[in-house]
Amino acid sequence: MLFYDCSTAPNPRRARMFIAEKGLDIETREISIARAEQRDAAFLAVNPRATVPVLVTDLGTTLTENLGIAAYLEASFPEPPLMGRTPDEKGAVLMWNAIVEQQGGAPIADALRNSHPAFDGRAIPGRVNYAQIPELAERGKNRVAAFFELLEERLQNSVYVASSDFTLADISAFVFVDFARVIRMRIPTENSATLAWFKSIQSRPSANL
């Protein structure tokens, strides 16, 4: 296998944590988004959509989305399970992972990419250039605040995001909550359940890669 990573971006970090939690040692190539290496011809030959992460399997299949990478690794290396054991758990993990992506990851990206000068003309990842829309940045921050409250409500009733066990949903939520610092948003000090959960995930070796 071959893993294309970017040490500074949240989505590759999600895949990197998943790989580490599986105890896998996969050959890795760093793609610098800061230097726009994802748009170089050599990388476009691997992923024409110019995004990371990417996992090329032993059979040569190219997987360019976190969920696809996770599903492949879970099927290939089922222990420890990170996407649930029972049908109910599997459904809950995918449900919560989708909630985290849509209500946490997406608005953080909107807030960052529509306001930061580094993303001027690059408001959406990929090969096509899009102008920034300041209103989307403001809406993004409002949605992130709502996401923090949603997460707190859930974690007051569950040790982890999707179930009683650490899963893919926790990886996604942790990475996005941590990355929210780039838009100067943090877990509210009164959200004690989320703060405790975040501290526990932060102590895992995979969180420090």
Short mmCIF file of C-alpha atoms in Angstrom, two decimals:
data_model
loop_
_atom_site.label_atom_id
_atom_site.label_comp_id
_atom_site.label_asym_id
_atom_site.label_seq_id
_atom_site.Cartn_x
_atom_site.Cartn_y
_atom_site.Cartn_z
CA MET A 1 0.00 0.00 0.00
CA LEU A 2 0.97 3.63 -0.48
CA PHE A 3 -0.47 6.53 1.51
CA TYR A 4 -0.39 10.14 0.32
CA ASP A 5 -0.49 12.43 3.35
CA CYS A 6 -0.32 16.13 4.23
CA SER A 7 0.85 16.78 7.78
CA THR A 8 -0.89 20.16 8.07
CA ALA A 9 -4.40 19.32 6.80
CA PRO A 10 -7.28 17.81 8.80
CA ASN A 11 -8.58 15.20 6.36
CA PRO A 12 -5.21 13.45 5.90
CA ARG A 13 -4.83 13.53 9.68
CA ARG A 14 -8.07 11.59 10.03
CA ALA A 15 -6.73 8.84 7.78
CA ARG A 16 -3.35 8.96 9.51
CA MET A 17 -4.99 8.41 12.90
CA PHE A 18 -7.08 5.54 11.56
CA ILE A 19 -3.97 3.85 10.14
CA ALA A 20 -2.13 4.31 13.46
CA GLU A 21 -5.04 2.95 15.49
CA LYS A 22 -4.92 -0.17 13.30
CA GLY A 23 -1.23 -0.54 14.11
CA LEU A 24 -0.26 -0.42 10.44
CA ASP A 25 3.04 0.73 8.94
CA ILE A 26 2.24 1.98 5.43
CA GLU A 27 4.68 3.66 3.05
CA THR A 28 3.86 7.35 3.04
CA ARG A 29 4.51 10.26 0.71
CA GLU A 30 4.03 13.81 1.92
CA ILE A 31 2.09 16.19 -0.33
CA SER A 32 2.50 19.82 0.67
CA ILE A 33 -0.70 21.79 0.16
CA ALA A 34 1.18 24.95 1.12
CA ARG A 35 3.39 24.43 -1.95
CA ALA A 36 0.38 23.36 -4.06
CA GLU A 37 1.95 19.95 -4.69
CA GLN A 38 -1.55 18.46 -4.92
CA ARG A 39 -1.85 20.28 -8.25
CA ASP A 40 1.43 19.01 -9.69
CA ALA A 41 1.21 16.73 -12.69
CA ALA A 42 2.79 13.83 -10.82
CA PHE A 43 0.12 13.87 -8.12
CA LEU A 44 -2.73 14.57 -10.54
CA ALA A 45 -1.79 11.30 -12.23
CA VAL A 46 -2.61 9.62 -8.91
CA ASN A 47 -5.71 11.68 -8.05
CA PRO A 48 -7.06 13.92 -10.80
CA ARG A 49 -9.29 15.68 -8.23
CA ALA A 50 -6.19 17.10 -6.54
CA THR A 51 -7.12 16.23 -2.98
CA VAL A 52 -5.49 14.34 -0.13
CA PRO A 53 -5.55 11.85 1.53
CA VAL A 54 -5.11 9.05 -0.99
CA LEU A 55 -4.52 5.36 -0.33
CA VAL A 56 -3.34 3.10 -3.15
CA THR A 57 -4.12 -0.48 -2.21
CA ASP A 58 -1.98 -3.56 -2.85
CA LEU A 59 -4.16 -4.31 -5.88
CA GLY A 60 -3.63 -0.80 -7.24
CA THR A 61 -7.06 0.61 -6.37
CA THR A 62 -6.89 4.35 -5.65
CA LEU A 63 -9.05 5.48 -2.73
CA THR A 64 -9.41 9.25 -2.42
CA GLU A 65 -11.97 9.72 0.39
CA ASN A 66 -11.63 9.13 4.11
CA LEU A 67 -14.66 6.88 4.33
CA GLY A 68 -13.43 4.71 1.47
CA ILE A 69 -9.97 4.45 3.02
CA ALA A 70 -11.45 3.56 6.41
CA ALA A 71 -13.81 0.97 4.95
CA TYR A 72 -10.99 -0.70 3.05
CA LEU A 73 -8.67 -0.83 6.06
CA GLU A 74 -11.46 -2.03 8.36
CA ALA A 75 -12.27 -4.88 5.97
CA SER A 76 -8.62 -5.78 5.50
CA PHE A 77 -7.60 -5.41 9.15
CA PRO A 78 -10.72 -5.90 11.29
CA GLU A 79 -8.93 -5.65 14.65
CA PRO A 80 -9.26 -3.45 16.52
CA PRO A 81 -12.71 -2.57 15.15
CA LEU A 82 -13.09 1.14 14.46
CA MET A 83 -16.39 1.04 12.58
CA GLY A 84 -18.51 -1.02 14.98
CA ARG A 85 -19.03 -4.73 15.60
CA THR A 86 -22.79 -5.22 15.44
CA PRO A 87 -25.14 -3.98 12.71
CA ASP A 88 -26.47 -1.32 15.09
CA GLU A 89 -22.99 -0.12 15.97
CA LYS A 90 -21.91 -0.03 12.33
CA GLY A 91 -24.93 2.08 11.46
CA ALA A 92 -24.34 4.43 14.38
CA VAL A 93 -20.68 4.95 13.48
CA LEU A 94 -21.45 5.88 9.89
CA MET A 95 -24.37 8.07 10.98
CA TRP A 96 -22.30 10.02 13.49
CA ASN A 97 -19.35 10.25 11.16
CA ALA A 98 -21.64 11.86 8.58
CA ILE A 99 -23.07 14.24 11.18
CA VAL A 100 -19.56 15.26 12.22
CA GLU A 101 -18.45 15.82 8.62
CA GLN A 102 -21.55 17.79 7.62
CA GLN A 103 -22.11 19.83 10.77
CA GLY A 104 -18.51 20.16 11.98
CA GLY A 105 -15.98 19.67 9.21
CA ALA A 106 -17.86 21.46 6.43
CA PRO A 107 -18.59 24.71 8.31
CA ILE A 108 -15.02 24.88 9.63
CA ALA A 109 -13.81 24.61 6.04
CA ASP A 110 -16.29 27.27 4.95
CA ALA A 111 -15.17 29.65 7.66
CA LEU A 112 -11.48 29.14 6.91
CA ARG A 113 -11.44 28.99 3.14
CA ASN A 114 -13.80 31.94 2.69
CA SER A 115 -11.86 34.28 4.97
CA HIS A 116 -8.14 33.45 5.09
CA PRO A 117 -5.92 35.28 2.56
CA ALA A 118 -4.06 32.05 1.78
CA PHE A 119 -7.26 30.71 0.18
CA ASP A 120 -8.02 33.75 -1.95
CA GLY A 121 -9.46 32.28 -5.15
CA ARG A 122 -9.22 28.78 -3.64
CA ALA A 123 -12.40 28.64 -1.53
CA ILE A 124 -13.06 25.01 -2.52
CA PRO A 125 -10.41 22.27 -2.73
CA GLY A 126 -9.68 20.70 -6.09
CA ARG A 127 -8.61 21.74 -9.56
CA VAL A 128 -11.17 24.52 -10.11
CA ASN A 129 -10.65 27.97 -8.57
CA TYR A 130 -13.55 29.54 -6.66
CA ALA A 131 -13.82 33.03 -5.19
CA GLN A 132 -14.26 33.55 -1.47
CA ILE A 133 -17.71 34.48 -0.15
CA PRO A 134 -17.38 36.31 3.18
CA GLU A 135 -20.99 35.52 4.15
CA LEU A 136 -20.16 31.81 4.06
CA ALA A 137 -17.31 32.39 6.51
CA GLU A 138 -19.63 34.07 8.99
CA ARG A 139 -22.30 31.40 8.59
CA GLY A 140 -19.62 28.76 9.02
CA LYS A 141 -18.62 30.11 12.43
CA ASN A 142 -22.23 30.16 13.56
CA ARG A 143 -22.61 26.55 12.48
CA VAL A 144 -19.43 25.53 14.29
CA ALA A 145 -20.81 27.03 17.50
CA ALA A 146 -23.96 24.94 17.02
CA PHE A 147 -21.82 21.86 16.37
CA PHE A 148 -20.01 22.32 19.67
CA GLU A 149 -23.38 22.30 21.43
CA LEU A 150 -24.57 19.23 19.52
CA LEU A 151 -21.37 17.39 20.50
CA GLU A 152 -21.73 18.38 24.14
CA GLU A 153 -25.31 17.11 24.27
CA ARG A 154 -24.25 13.80 22.75
CA LEU A 155 -21.20 13.32 24.99
CA GLN A 156 -23.20 13.99 28.13
CA ASN A 157 -24.98 10.72 27.33
CA SER A 158 -22.23 8.67 25.68
CA VAL A 159 -18.57 8.04 26.51
CA TYR A 160 -17.69 8.28 22.83
CA VAL A 161 -19.40 9.92 19.89
CA ALA A 162 -21.02 6.89 18.24
CA SER A 163 -21.04 4.19 20.93
CA SER A 164 -19.38 3.03 24.12
CA ASP A 165 -16.18 2.34 22.14
CA PHE A 166 -13.66 4.58 20.36
CA THR A 167 -14.44 4.63 16.62
CA LEU A 168 -13.97 6.44 13.33
CA ALA A 169 -16.57 8.98 14.46
CA ASP A 170 -14.33 10.00 17.36
CA ILE A 171 -11.35 10.39 15.04
CA SER A 172 -13.31 12.68 12.73
CA ALA A 173 -14.81 14.72 15.57
CA PHE A 174 -11.48 15.08 17.38
CA VAL A 175 -9.61 16.24 14.29
CA PHE A 176 -12.26 18.79 13.34
CA VAL A 177 -12.64 20.13 16.88
CA ASP A 178 -8.86 20.51 17.12
CA PHE A 179 -8.66 22.12 13.69
CA ALA A 180 -11.28 24.70 14.65
CA ARG A 181 -8.41 26.61 16.25
CA VAL A 182 -7.57 27.96 12.76
CA ILE A 183 -10.83 29.95 12.85
CA ARG A 184 -10.18 30.87 16.50
CA MET A 185 -12.92 28.68 17.90
CA ARG A 186 -12.45 26.32 20.82
CA ILE A 187 -14.61 24.04 22.93
CA PRO A 188 -16.57 26.34 25.26
CA THR A 189 -15.22 26.18 28.82
CA GLU A 190 -18.62 25.14 30.16
CA ASN A 191 -18.82 22.10 27.84
CA SER A 192 -17.34 19.73 30.40
CA ALA A 193 -18.28 16.48 28.67
CA THR A 194 -16.64 17.55 25.42
CA LEU A 195 -13.53 18.79 27.19
CA ALA A 196 -13.13 15.46 29.02
CA TRP A 197 -13.68 13.51 25.80
CA PHE A 198 -11.19 15.69 23.91
CA LYS A 199 -8.54 15.22 26.61
CA SER A 200 -8.97 11.44 26.50
CA ILE A 201 -8.57 11.32 22.70
CA GLN A 202 -5.62 13.72 22.84
CA SER A 203 -3.78 11.27 25.09
CA ARG A 204 -3.88 8.51 22.44
CA PRO A 205 -0.59 8.04 20.54
CA SER A 206 -2.40 8.35 17.20
CA ALA A 207 -3.50 11.89 18.07
CA ASN A 208 0.11 13.05 18.22
CA LEU A 209 1.19 11.90 14.77
#
